[in-house]
Short mmCIF file of C-alpha atoms in Angstrom, two decimals:
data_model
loop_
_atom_site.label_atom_id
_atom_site.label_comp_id
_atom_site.label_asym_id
_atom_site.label_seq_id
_atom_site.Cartn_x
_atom_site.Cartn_y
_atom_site.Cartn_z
CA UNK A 1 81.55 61.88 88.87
CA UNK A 2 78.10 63.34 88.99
CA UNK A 3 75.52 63.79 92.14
CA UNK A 4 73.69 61.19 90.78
CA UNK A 5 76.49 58.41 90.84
CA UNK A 6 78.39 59.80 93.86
CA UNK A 7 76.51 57.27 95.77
CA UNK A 8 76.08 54.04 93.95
CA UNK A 9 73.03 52.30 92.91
CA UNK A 10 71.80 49.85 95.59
CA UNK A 11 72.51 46.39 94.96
CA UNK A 12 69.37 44.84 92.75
CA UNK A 13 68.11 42.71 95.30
CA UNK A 14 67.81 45.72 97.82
CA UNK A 15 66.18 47.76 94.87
CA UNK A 16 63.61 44.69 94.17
CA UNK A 17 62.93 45.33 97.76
CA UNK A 18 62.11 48.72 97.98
CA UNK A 19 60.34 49.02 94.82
CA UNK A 20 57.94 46.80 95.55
CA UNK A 21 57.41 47.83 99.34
CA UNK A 22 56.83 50.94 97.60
CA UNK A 23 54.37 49.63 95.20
CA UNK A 24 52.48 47.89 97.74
CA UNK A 25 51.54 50.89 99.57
CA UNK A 26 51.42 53.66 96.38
CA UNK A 27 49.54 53.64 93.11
CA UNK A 28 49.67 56.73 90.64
CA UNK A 29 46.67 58.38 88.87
CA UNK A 30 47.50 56.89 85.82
CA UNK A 31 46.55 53.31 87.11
CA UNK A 32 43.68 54.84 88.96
CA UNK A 33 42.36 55.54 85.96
CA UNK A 34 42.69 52.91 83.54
CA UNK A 35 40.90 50.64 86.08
CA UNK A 36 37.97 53.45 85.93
CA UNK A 37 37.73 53.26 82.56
CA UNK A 38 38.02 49.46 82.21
CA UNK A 39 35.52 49.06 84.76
CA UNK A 40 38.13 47.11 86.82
CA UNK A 41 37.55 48.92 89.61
CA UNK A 42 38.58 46.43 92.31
CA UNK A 43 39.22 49.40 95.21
CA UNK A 44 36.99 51.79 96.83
CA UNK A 45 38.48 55.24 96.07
CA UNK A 46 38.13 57.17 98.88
CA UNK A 47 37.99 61.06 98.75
CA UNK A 48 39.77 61.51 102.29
CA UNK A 49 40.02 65.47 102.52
CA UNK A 50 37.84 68.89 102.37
CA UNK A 51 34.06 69.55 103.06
CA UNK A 52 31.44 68.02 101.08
CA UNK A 53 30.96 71.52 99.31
CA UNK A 54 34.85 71.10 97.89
CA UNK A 55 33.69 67.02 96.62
CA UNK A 56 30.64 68.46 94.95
CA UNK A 57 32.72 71.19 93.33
CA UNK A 58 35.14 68.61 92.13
CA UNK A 59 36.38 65.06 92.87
CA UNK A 60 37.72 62.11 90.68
CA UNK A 61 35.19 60.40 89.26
CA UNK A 62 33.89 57.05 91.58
CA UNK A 63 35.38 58.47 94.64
CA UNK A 64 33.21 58.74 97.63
CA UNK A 65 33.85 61.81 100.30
CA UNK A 66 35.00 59.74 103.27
CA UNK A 67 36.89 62.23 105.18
CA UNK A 68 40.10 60.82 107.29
CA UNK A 69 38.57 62.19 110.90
CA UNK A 70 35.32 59.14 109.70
CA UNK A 71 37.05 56.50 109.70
CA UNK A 72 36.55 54.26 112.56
CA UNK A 73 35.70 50.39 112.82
CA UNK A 74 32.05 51.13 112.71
CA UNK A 75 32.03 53.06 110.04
CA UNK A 76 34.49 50.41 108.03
CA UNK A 77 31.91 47.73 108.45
CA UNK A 78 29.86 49.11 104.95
CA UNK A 79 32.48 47.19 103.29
CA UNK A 80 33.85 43.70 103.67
CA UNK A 81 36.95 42.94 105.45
CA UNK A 82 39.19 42.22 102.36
CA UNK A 83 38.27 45.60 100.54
CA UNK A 84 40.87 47.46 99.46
CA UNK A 85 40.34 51.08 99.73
CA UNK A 86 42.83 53.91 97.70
CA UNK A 87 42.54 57.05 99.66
CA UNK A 88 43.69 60.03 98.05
CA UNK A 89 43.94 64.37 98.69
CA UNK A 90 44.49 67.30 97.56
CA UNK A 91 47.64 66.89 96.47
CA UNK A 92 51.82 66.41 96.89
CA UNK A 93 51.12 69.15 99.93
CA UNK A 94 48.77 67.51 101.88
CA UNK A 95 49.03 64.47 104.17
CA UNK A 96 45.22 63.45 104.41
CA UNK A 97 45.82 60.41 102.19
CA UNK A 98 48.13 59.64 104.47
CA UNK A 99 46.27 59.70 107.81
CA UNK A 100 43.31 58.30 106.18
CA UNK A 101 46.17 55.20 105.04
CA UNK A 102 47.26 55.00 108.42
CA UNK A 103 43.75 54.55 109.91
CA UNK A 104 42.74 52.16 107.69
CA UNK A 105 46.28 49.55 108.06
CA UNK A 106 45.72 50.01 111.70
CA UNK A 107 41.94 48.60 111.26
CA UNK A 108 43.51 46.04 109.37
CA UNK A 109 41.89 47.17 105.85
CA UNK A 110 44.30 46.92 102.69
CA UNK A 111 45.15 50.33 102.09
CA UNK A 112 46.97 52.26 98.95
CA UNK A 113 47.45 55.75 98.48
CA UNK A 114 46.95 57.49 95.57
CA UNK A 115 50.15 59.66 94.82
CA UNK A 116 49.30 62.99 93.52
CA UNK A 117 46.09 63.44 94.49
CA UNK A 118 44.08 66.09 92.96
CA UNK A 119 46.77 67.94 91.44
CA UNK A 120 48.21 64.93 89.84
CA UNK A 121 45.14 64.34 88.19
CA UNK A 122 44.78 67.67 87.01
CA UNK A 123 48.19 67.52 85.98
CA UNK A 124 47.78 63.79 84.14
CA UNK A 125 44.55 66.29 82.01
CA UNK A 126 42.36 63.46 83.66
CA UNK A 127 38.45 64.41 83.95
CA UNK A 128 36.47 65.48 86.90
CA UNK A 129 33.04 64.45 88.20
CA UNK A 130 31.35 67.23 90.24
CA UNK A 131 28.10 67.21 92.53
CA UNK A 132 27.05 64.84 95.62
CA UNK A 133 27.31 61.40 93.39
CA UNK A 134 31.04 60.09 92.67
CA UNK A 135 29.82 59.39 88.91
CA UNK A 136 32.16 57.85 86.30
CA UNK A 137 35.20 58.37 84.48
#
């Protein structure tokens, strides 16, 4: 018996559960992206981390810099209500997504993060926009 089947696999019903408690709160860059390109971007993708000089230098492309410590209930109301926002950093090593998430659920906006972040881009060979404007994918 390996590590891997020491424990067993959870019951599928448990699994169906956690995978898609998971996927409720998560997307990847991969998904991100193919909604760029299709022009089915249905989310605001939020840039959550760094100065403005690190967005212009490089950012995913239709992301607005929107750092964590902004996001309040007055500055939400630029969007509507329902929006759902996809907040993503620089990375598997930082936790900005994360606190920008956790603002956002607790204003009661729909909230995903994107796993990865920058570096999972990168790594996915996905392009970059650079300068003050998000631009396009």
């Amino acid at each position: 018996m390996s590590f891997v089947t020491d424990i067993p696999a959870a019951p599928s019903e448990m699994a169906i559960e956690h995978f898609h408690r998971r996927l409720s709160v998560e997307t990847d860059c991969a998904d991100v992206a193919v909604a760029l390109k299709s022009s089915e971007q249905d989310f605001v993708l939020l840039h959550v981390v760094g100065a403005l000089h690190d967005y212009e230098r490089r950012h995913i492309p239709g992301a607005i810099h929107f750092p964590h410590r902004n996001i309040t209930a007055e500055s939400m109301l630029e969007w509507p209500q329902g929006t759902m926002f996809v907040t993503y950093c620089a990375g598997p090593h930082c936790n900005g997504a994360d606190q920008a998430a956790l603002k956002l659920a607790r204003l009661g906006r729909p909230v995903k993060i994107m796993i990865g972040g920058i570096t999972g881009w990168e790594d996915e060979g996905l392009p970059f926009a650079s300068g003050k404007e998000p631009g396009v994918i």
